[in-house]
Structure formats: structure tokens, C-alpha cells
Short mmCIF file of C-alpha atoms and ligand atoms in Angstrom, two decimals:
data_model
loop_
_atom_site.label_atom_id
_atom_site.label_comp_id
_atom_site.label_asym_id
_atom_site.label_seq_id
_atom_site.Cartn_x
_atom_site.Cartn_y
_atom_site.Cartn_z
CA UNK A 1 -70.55 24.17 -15.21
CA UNK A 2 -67.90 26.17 -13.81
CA UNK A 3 -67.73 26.61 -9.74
CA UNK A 4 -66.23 29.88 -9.14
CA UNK A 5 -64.03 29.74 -5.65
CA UNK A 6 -65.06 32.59 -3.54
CA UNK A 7 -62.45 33.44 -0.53
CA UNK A 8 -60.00 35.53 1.70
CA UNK A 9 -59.90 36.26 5.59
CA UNK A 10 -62.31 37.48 8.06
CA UNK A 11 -63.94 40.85 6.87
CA UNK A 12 -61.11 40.83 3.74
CA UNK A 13 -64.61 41.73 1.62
CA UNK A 14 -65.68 38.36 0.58
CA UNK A 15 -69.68 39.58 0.93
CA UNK A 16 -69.22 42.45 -0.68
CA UNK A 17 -67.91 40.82 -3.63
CA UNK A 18 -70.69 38.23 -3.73
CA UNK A 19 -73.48 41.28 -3.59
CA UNK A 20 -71.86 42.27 -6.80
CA UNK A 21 -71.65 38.88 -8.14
CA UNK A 22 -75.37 38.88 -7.34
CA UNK A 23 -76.33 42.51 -8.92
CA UNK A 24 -74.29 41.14 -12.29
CA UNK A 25 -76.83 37.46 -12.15
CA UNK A 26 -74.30 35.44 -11.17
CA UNK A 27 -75.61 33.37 -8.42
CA UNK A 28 -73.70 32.90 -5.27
CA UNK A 29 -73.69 29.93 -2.72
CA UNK A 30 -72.67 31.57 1.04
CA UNK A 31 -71.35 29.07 2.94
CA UNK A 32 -72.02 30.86 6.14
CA UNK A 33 -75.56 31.41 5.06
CA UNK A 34 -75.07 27.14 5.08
CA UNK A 35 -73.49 26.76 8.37
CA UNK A 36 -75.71 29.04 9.95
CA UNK A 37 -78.68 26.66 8.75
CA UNK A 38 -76.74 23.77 9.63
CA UNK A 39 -76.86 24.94 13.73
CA UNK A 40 -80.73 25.82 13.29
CA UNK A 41 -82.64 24.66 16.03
CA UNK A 42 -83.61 21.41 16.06
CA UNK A 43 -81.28 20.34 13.33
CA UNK A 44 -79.16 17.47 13.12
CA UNK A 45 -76.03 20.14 13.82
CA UNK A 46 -77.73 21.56 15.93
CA UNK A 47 -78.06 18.35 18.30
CA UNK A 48 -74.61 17.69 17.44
CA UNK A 49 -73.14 20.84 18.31
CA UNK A 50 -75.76 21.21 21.61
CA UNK A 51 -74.84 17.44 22.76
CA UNK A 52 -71.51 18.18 22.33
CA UNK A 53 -71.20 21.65 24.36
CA UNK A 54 -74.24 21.57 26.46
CA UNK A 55 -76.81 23.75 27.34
CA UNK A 56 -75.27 26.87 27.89
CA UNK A 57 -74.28 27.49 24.49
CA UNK A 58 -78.62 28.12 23.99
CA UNK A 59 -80.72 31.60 24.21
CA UNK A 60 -83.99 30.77 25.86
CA UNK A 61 -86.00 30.43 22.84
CA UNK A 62 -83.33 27.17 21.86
CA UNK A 63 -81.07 28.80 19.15
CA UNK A 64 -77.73 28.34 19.35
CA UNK A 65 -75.77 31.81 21.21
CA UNK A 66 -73.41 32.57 18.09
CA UNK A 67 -71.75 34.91 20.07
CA UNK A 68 -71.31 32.54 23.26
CA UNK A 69 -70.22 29.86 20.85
CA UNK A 70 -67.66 31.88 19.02
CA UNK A 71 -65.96 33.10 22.00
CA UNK A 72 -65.77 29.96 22.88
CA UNK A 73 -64.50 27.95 19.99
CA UNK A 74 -62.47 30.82 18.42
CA UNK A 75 -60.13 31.37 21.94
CA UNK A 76 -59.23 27.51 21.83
CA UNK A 77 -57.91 26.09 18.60
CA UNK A 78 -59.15 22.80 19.92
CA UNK A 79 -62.74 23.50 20.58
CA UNK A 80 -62.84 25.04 17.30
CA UNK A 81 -61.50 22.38 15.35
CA UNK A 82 -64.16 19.82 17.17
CA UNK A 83 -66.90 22.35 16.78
CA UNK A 84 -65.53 21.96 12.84
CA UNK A 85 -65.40 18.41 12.47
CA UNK A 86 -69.04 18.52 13.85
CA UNK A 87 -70.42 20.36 11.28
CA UNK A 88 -68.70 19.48 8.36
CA UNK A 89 -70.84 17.00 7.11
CA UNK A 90 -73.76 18.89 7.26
CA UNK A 91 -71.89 21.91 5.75
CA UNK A 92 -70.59 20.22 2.73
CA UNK A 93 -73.75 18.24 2.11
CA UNK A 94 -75.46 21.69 2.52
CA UNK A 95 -73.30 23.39 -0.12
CA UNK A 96 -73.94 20.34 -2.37
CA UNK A 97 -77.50 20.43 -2.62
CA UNK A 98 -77.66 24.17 -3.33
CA UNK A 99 -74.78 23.63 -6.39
CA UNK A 100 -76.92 20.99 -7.27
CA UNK A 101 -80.17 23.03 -7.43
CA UNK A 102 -78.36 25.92 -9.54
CA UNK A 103 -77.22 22.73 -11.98
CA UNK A 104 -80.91 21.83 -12.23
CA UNK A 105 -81.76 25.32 -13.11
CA UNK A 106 -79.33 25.31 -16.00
CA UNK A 107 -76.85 28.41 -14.47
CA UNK A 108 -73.37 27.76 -16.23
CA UNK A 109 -71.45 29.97 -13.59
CA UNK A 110 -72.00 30.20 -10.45
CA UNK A 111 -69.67 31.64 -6.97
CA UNK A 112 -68.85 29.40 -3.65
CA UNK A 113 -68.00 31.74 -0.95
CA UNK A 114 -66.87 29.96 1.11
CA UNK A 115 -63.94 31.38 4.20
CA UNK A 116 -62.50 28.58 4.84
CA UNK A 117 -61.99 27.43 0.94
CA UNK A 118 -58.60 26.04 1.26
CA UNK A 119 -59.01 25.05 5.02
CA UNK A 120 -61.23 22.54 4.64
CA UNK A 121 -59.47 21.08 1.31
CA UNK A 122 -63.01 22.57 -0.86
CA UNK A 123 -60.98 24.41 -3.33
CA UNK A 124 -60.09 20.84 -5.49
CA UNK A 125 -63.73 21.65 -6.74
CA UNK A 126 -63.12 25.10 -7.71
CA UNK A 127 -61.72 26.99 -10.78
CA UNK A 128 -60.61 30.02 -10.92
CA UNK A 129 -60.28 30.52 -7.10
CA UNK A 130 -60.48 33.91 -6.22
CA UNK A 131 -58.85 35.35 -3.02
CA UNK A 132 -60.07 38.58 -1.54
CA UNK A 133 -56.38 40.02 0.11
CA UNK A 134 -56.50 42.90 2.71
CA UNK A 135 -53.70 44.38 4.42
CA UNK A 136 -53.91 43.07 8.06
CA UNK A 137 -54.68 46.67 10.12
CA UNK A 138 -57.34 47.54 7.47
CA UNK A 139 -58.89 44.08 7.89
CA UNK A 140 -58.99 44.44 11.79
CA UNK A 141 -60.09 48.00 11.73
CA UNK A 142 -63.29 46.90 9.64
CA UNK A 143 -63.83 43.81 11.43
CA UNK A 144 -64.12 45.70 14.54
CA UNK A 145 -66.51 48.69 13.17
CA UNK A 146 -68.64 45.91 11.77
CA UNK A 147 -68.96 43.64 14.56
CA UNK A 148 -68.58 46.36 17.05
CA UNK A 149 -66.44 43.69 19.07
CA UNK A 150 -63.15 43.63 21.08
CA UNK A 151 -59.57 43.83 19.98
CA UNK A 152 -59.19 40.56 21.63
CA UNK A 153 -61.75 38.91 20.04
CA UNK A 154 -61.16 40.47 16.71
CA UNK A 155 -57.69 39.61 17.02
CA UNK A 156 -58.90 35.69 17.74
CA UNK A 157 -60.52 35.27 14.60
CA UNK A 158 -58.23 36.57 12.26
CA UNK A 159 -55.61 34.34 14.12
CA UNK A 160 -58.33 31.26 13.67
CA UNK A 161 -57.67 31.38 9.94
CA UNK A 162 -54.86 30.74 7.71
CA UNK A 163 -52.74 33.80 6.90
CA UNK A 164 -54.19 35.73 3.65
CA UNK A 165 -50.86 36.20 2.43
CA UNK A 166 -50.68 32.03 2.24
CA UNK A 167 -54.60 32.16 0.84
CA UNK A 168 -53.05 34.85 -1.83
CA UNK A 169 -49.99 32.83 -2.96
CA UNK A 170 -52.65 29.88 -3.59
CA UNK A 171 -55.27 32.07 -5.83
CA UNK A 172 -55.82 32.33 -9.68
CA UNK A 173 -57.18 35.92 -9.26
CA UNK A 174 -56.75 38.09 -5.94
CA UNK A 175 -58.85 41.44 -5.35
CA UNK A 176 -56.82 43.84 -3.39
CA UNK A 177 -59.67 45.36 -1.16
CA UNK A 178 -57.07 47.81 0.77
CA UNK A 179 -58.84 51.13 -0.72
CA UNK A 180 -62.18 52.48 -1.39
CA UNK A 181 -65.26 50.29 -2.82
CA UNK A 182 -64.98 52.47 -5.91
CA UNK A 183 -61.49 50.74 -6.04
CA UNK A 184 -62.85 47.41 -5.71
CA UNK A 185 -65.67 47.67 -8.02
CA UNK A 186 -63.20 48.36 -10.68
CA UNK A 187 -61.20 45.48 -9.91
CA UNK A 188 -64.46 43.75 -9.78
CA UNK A 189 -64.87 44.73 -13.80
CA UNK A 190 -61.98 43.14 -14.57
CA UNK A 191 -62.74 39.63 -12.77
CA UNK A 192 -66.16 39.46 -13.79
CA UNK A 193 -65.54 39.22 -17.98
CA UNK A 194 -62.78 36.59 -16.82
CA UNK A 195 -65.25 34.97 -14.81
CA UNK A 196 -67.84 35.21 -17.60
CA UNK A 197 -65.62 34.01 -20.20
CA UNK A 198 -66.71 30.91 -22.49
CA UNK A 199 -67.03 27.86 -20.74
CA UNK A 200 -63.79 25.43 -21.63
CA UNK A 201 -65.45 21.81 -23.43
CA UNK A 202 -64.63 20.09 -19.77
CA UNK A 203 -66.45 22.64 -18.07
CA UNK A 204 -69.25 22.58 -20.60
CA UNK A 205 -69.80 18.44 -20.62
CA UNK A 206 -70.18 19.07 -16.55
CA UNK A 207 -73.38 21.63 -17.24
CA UNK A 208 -77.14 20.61 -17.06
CA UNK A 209 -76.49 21.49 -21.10
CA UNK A 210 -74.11 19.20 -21.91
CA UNK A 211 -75.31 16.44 -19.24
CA UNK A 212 -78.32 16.95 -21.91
CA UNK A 213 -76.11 16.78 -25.25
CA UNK A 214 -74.60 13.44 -23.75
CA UNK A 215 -78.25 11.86 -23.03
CA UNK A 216 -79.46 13.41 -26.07
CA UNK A 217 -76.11 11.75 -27.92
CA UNK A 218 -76.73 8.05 -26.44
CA UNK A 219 -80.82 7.94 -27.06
CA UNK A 220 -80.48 8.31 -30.66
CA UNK A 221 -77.42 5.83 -30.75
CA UNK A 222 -79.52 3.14 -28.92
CA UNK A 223 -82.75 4.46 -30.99
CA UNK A 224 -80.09 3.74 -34.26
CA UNK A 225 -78.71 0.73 -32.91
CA UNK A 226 -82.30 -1.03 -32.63
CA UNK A 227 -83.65 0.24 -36.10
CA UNK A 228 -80.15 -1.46 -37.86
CA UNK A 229 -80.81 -4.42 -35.51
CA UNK A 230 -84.52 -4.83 -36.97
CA UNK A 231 -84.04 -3.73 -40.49
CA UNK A 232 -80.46 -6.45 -40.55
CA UNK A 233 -83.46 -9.48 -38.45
CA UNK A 234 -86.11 -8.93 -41.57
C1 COD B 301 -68.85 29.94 15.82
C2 COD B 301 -70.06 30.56 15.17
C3 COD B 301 -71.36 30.06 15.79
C4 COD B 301 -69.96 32.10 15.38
O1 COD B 301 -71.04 32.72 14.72
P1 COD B 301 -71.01 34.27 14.31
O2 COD B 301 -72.41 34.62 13.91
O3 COD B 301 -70.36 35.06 15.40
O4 COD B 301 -70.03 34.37 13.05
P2 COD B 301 -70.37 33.97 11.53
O5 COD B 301 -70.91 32.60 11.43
O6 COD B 301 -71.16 35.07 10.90
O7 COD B 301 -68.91 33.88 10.87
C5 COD B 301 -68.21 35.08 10.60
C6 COD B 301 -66.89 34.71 9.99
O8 COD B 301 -66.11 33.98 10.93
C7 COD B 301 -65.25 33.12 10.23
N1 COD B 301 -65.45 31.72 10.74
C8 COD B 301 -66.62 31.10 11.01
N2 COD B 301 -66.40 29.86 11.46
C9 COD B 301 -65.06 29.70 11.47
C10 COD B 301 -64.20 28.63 11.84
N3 COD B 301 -64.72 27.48 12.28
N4 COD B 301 -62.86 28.81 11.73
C11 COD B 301 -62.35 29.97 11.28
N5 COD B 301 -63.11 31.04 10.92
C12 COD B 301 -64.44 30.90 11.01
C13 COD B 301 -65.63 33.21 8.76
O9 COD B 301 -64.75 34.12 8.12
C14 COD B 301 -67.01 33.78 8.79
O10 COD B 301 -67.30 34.50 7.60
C15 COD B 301 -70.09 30.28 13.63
O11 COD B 301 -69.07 31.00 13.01
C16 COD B 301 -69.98 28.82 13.29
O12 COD B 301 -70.92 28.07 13.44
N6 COD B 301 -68.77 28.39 12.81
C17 COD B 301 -68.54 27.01 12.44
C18 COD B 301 -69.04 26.72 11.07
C19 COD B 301 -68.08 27.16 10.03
O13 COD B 301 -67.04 26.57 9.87
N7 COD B 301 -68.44 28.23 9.27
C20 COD B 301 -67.65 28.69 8.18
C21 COD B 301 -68.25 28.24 6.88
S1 COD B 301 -67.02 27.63 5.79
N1 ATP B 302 -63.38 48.61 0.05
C1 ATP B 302 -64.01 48.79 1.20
N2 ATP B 302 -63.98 49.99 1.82
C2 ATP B 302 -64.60 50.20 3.00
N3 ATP B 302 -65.30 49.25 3.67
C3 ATP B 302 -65.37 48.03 3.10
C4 ATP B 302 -64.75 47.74 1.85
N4 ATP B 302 -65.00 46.44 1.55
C5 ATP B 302 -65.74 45.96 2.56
N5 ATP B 302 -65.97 46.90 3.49
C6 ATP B 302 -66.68 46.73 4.78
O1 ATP B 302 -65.87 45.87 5.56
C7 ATP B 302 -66.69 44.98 6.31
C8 ATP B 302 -66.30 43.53 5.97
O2 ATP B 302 -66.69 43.25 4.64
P1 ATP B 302 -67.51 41.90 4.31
O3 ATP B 302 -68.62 41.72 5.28
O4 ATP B 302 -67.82 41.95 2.85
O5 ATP B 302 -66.35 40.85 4.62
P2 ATP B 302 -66.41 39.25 4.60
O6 ATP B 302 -65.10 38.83 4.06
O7 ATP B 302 -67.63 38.79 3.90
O8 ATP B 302 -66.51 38.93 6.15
P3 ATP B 302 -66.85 37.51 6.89
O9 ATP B 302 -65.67 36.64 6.72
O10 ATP B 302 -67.03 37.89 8.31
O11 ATP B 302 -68.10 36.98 6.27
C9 ATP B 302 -68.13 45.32 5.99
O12 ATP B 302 -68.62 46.18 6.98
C10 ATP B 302 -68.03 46.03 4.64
O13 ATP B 302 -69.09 46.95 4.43
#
């Protein structure tokens, strides 16, 4: 199996490029869609997370205030580090079962998108790692029409990150989502056949298929073992 690395900054265009991952059949595990499971009400994040910063982090219906909670954690490095070690375990273990679910369904590729990729030390399972680069002022600019926040704010969470131009220097393949999305999709072209390429043997012996050759391999060996044991006893 091969686990595709998914990354880049803060509204760098790492969702975008997963929808077209998706539209081309090549399933995607979002590790915000993870996280944001991982604070559901009631969950064992959740109680972490709620124990840990008390009520006033809740809407009145229980949920966890994302907004409340991100202005919190991303204007104090500290708060946001504890709010990460908090949910890391259920975050990775979260990302693990749905990898392990695409395994079962035989997919040979699949994506992780996953922002914080080389932050929190998840791109040792991941090759090719693909970085999603933006120049900074386009990256605030669409931050800020999508999220129709402050500069301030804005500002915070790029700065909450590490710097793309680090995230860049550390990628197989970077996407260079400055321009227009007719721009990107024909970058896109280009990464998906070397995404798509054959699987290497290494990558192929850690796919439900060859997990199958191997079992399929050692059966008849024992099955061959036992019929030269019997026919050698008689
Ligand atoms: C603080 C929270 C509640 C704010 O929620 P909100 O809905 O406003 O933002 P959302 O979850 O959609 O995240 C938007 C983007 O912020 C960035 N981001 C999220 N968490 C972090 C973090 N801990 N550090 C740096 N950047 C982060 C990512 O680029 C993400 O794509 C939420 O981001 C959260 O629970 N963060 C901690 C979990 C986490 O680390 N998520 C990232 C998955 S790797
Ligand atoms: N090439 C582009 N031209 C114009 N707008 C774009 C382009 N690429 C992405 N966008 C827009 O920029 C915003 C951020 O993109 P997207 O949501 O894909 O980023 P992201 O990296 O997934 O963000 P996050 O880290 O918050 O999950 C979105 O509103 C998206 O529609």
C-alpha cells in the first residue's frame, strides 16, 4: 500500500487538492475531519479537552465552541501545544483505523491530509509527501475571505504552524497554488500519474494483496510440508 502525505499551511489549498484526489478515486483520509470527531461531544477528547479547559469552551447544546477554543489555543503557543498533546492519541488512533479500513477494502493508494504532517513527526509513514506551498499574502488573503475572520487571528494561525518554506524544503513533490485553480489542476495532472504510478515490491508486500500472496505463500508450504511428512511416515 502506498500512504500518500498530504500537506502545506493554513488555507495553502490542501482541501482542494484532496477534492480532486477524490473526483480521480483516490481516497483521502482528512485529518481534520478526525480531530473534529475526536472533540465530539461526549467523546473521550472531548472530556479530555472539556476537563482540561472547563466549561466555557461549550455552546449550550454541549459541543465544543471551535471558535472560542481556537482563539484561545492559537494566541498562546502553550495552550495550544497542551490542547495538542490532548488529542493526539485519539487523533492518530483515529487516522489509523480509517487507513486500516481502506487496507481492508483492498485500495493500493490512498492520501493523508494531514496539516500538521511534519509537526507531529506523521510523515515517517508517508511516501511521496506532498507539500501544498503558497506565497504568504496570497495565503492570508484567502484565509481571511474564507473564514471571514480578523487579521489578528488570521495572522495567529499561520504563525501556529511551521513556516511553508521549511514544509517545502522537506517535500518530494510541492504544488505551487499561488495562481488560478486552472493552474493548479494542471499541476494536479502531473502529480496524480506520479502518484498513480506502479506500486514498488515493498509497497506492494504492505497491500491487503500481497498480505494475501504471503498467507496464500505459507498455507500451501505448511499444506506441502504435511503431505511430504505423511507420504516420508508410510
Ligand atoms: C482549535 C480548534 C477547535 C479550532 O477549530 P476550527 O473549526 O476553528 O478550525 P479547524 O479545525 O477547521 O482547523 C483549520 C486549520 O487550522 C489548522 N490547525 C488546527 N489545529 C491546529 C493546531 N493544533 N496547530 C496548528 N494549526 C492547527 C489546520 O491547518 C487546520 O486545517 C481545532 O482546530 C482543533 O481541535 N485543533 C486541535 C486538533 C488538531 O491538531 N487538528 C489538526 C489535525 S492534524
Ligand atoms: N488556486 C486557487 N485560487 C483561488 N482560490 C483558491 C485556490 N486554491 C484554494 N483556494 C481557496 O482558498 C481557500 C483555502 O483553500 P483550502 O480550504 O483548500 O485550504 P486548506 O489548506 O485545506 O485549509 P485548512 O488548513 O484550513 O484546512 C478556500 O476558500 C479555497 O476555495
Amino acid at each position: 500500500m502506498r500512504i500518500v502525505g498530504l500537506t502545506g499551511g493554513i488555507a495553502s489549498g490542501k482541501s482542494t487538492v484532496s477534492n480532486l484526489f477524490k473526483s480521480h478515486d483516490v481516497p483521502v483520509v482528512d485529518a481534520d475531519v478526525v480531530a473534529r470527531e475526536a472533540l465530539r461531544k461526549g467523546s473521550g477528547g472531548w472530556k479530555k479537552v472539556v476537563g482540561a479547559f472547563g466549561n466555557e469552551i461549550l455552546l449550550e447544546n454541549g459541543e465544543v465552541n471551535r471558535p472560542r477554543l481556537g482563539q484561545i489555543v492559537f494566541s498562546d503557543p502553550d495552550k495550544r501545544q497542551f490542547l495538542n498533546r490532548l488529542l493526539a492519541p485519539y487523533i492518530s488512533s483515529g487516522i489509523f483505523w480509517e487507513v486500516l479500513k481502506l487496507w481492508i477494502k483492498g485500495y493500493k493508494v490512498i492520501v493523508l491530509d494531514v496539516p500538521l504532517l511534519f509537526e507531529a513527526k506523521m510523515d515517517r509513514f508517508t511516501k511521496p509527501i506532498i507539500v501544498v506551498w503558497v506565497d504568504p499574502e496570497t495565503q492570508i488573503q484567502r484565509l481571511l475571505a474564507r473564514d471571514k475572520s480578523s487579521k489578528e487571528d488570521a495572522t495567529n494561525r499561520v504563525n501556529a504552524q511551521m513556516a511553508l518554506d521549511v514544509k517545502r524544503s522537506k517535500a518530494d513533490i510541492v504544488i505551487d497554488n499561488t495562481s488560478s485553480l486552472d493552474d493548479l489542476n494542471q499541476q494536479f495532472q502531473k502529480v496524480l500519474v506520479e502518484v498513480l504510478r506502479p506500486l514498488t515490491w515493498a509497497e506492494f508486500w504492505l497491500s491487503r494483496q500481497g498480505a494475501m500472496v504471503i498467507l496464500a505463500s505459507v498455507a500451501s508450504g505448511v499444506v506441502l510440508c504435511l503431505k511430504a511428512f505423511s507420504n516420508h511416515t508410510l
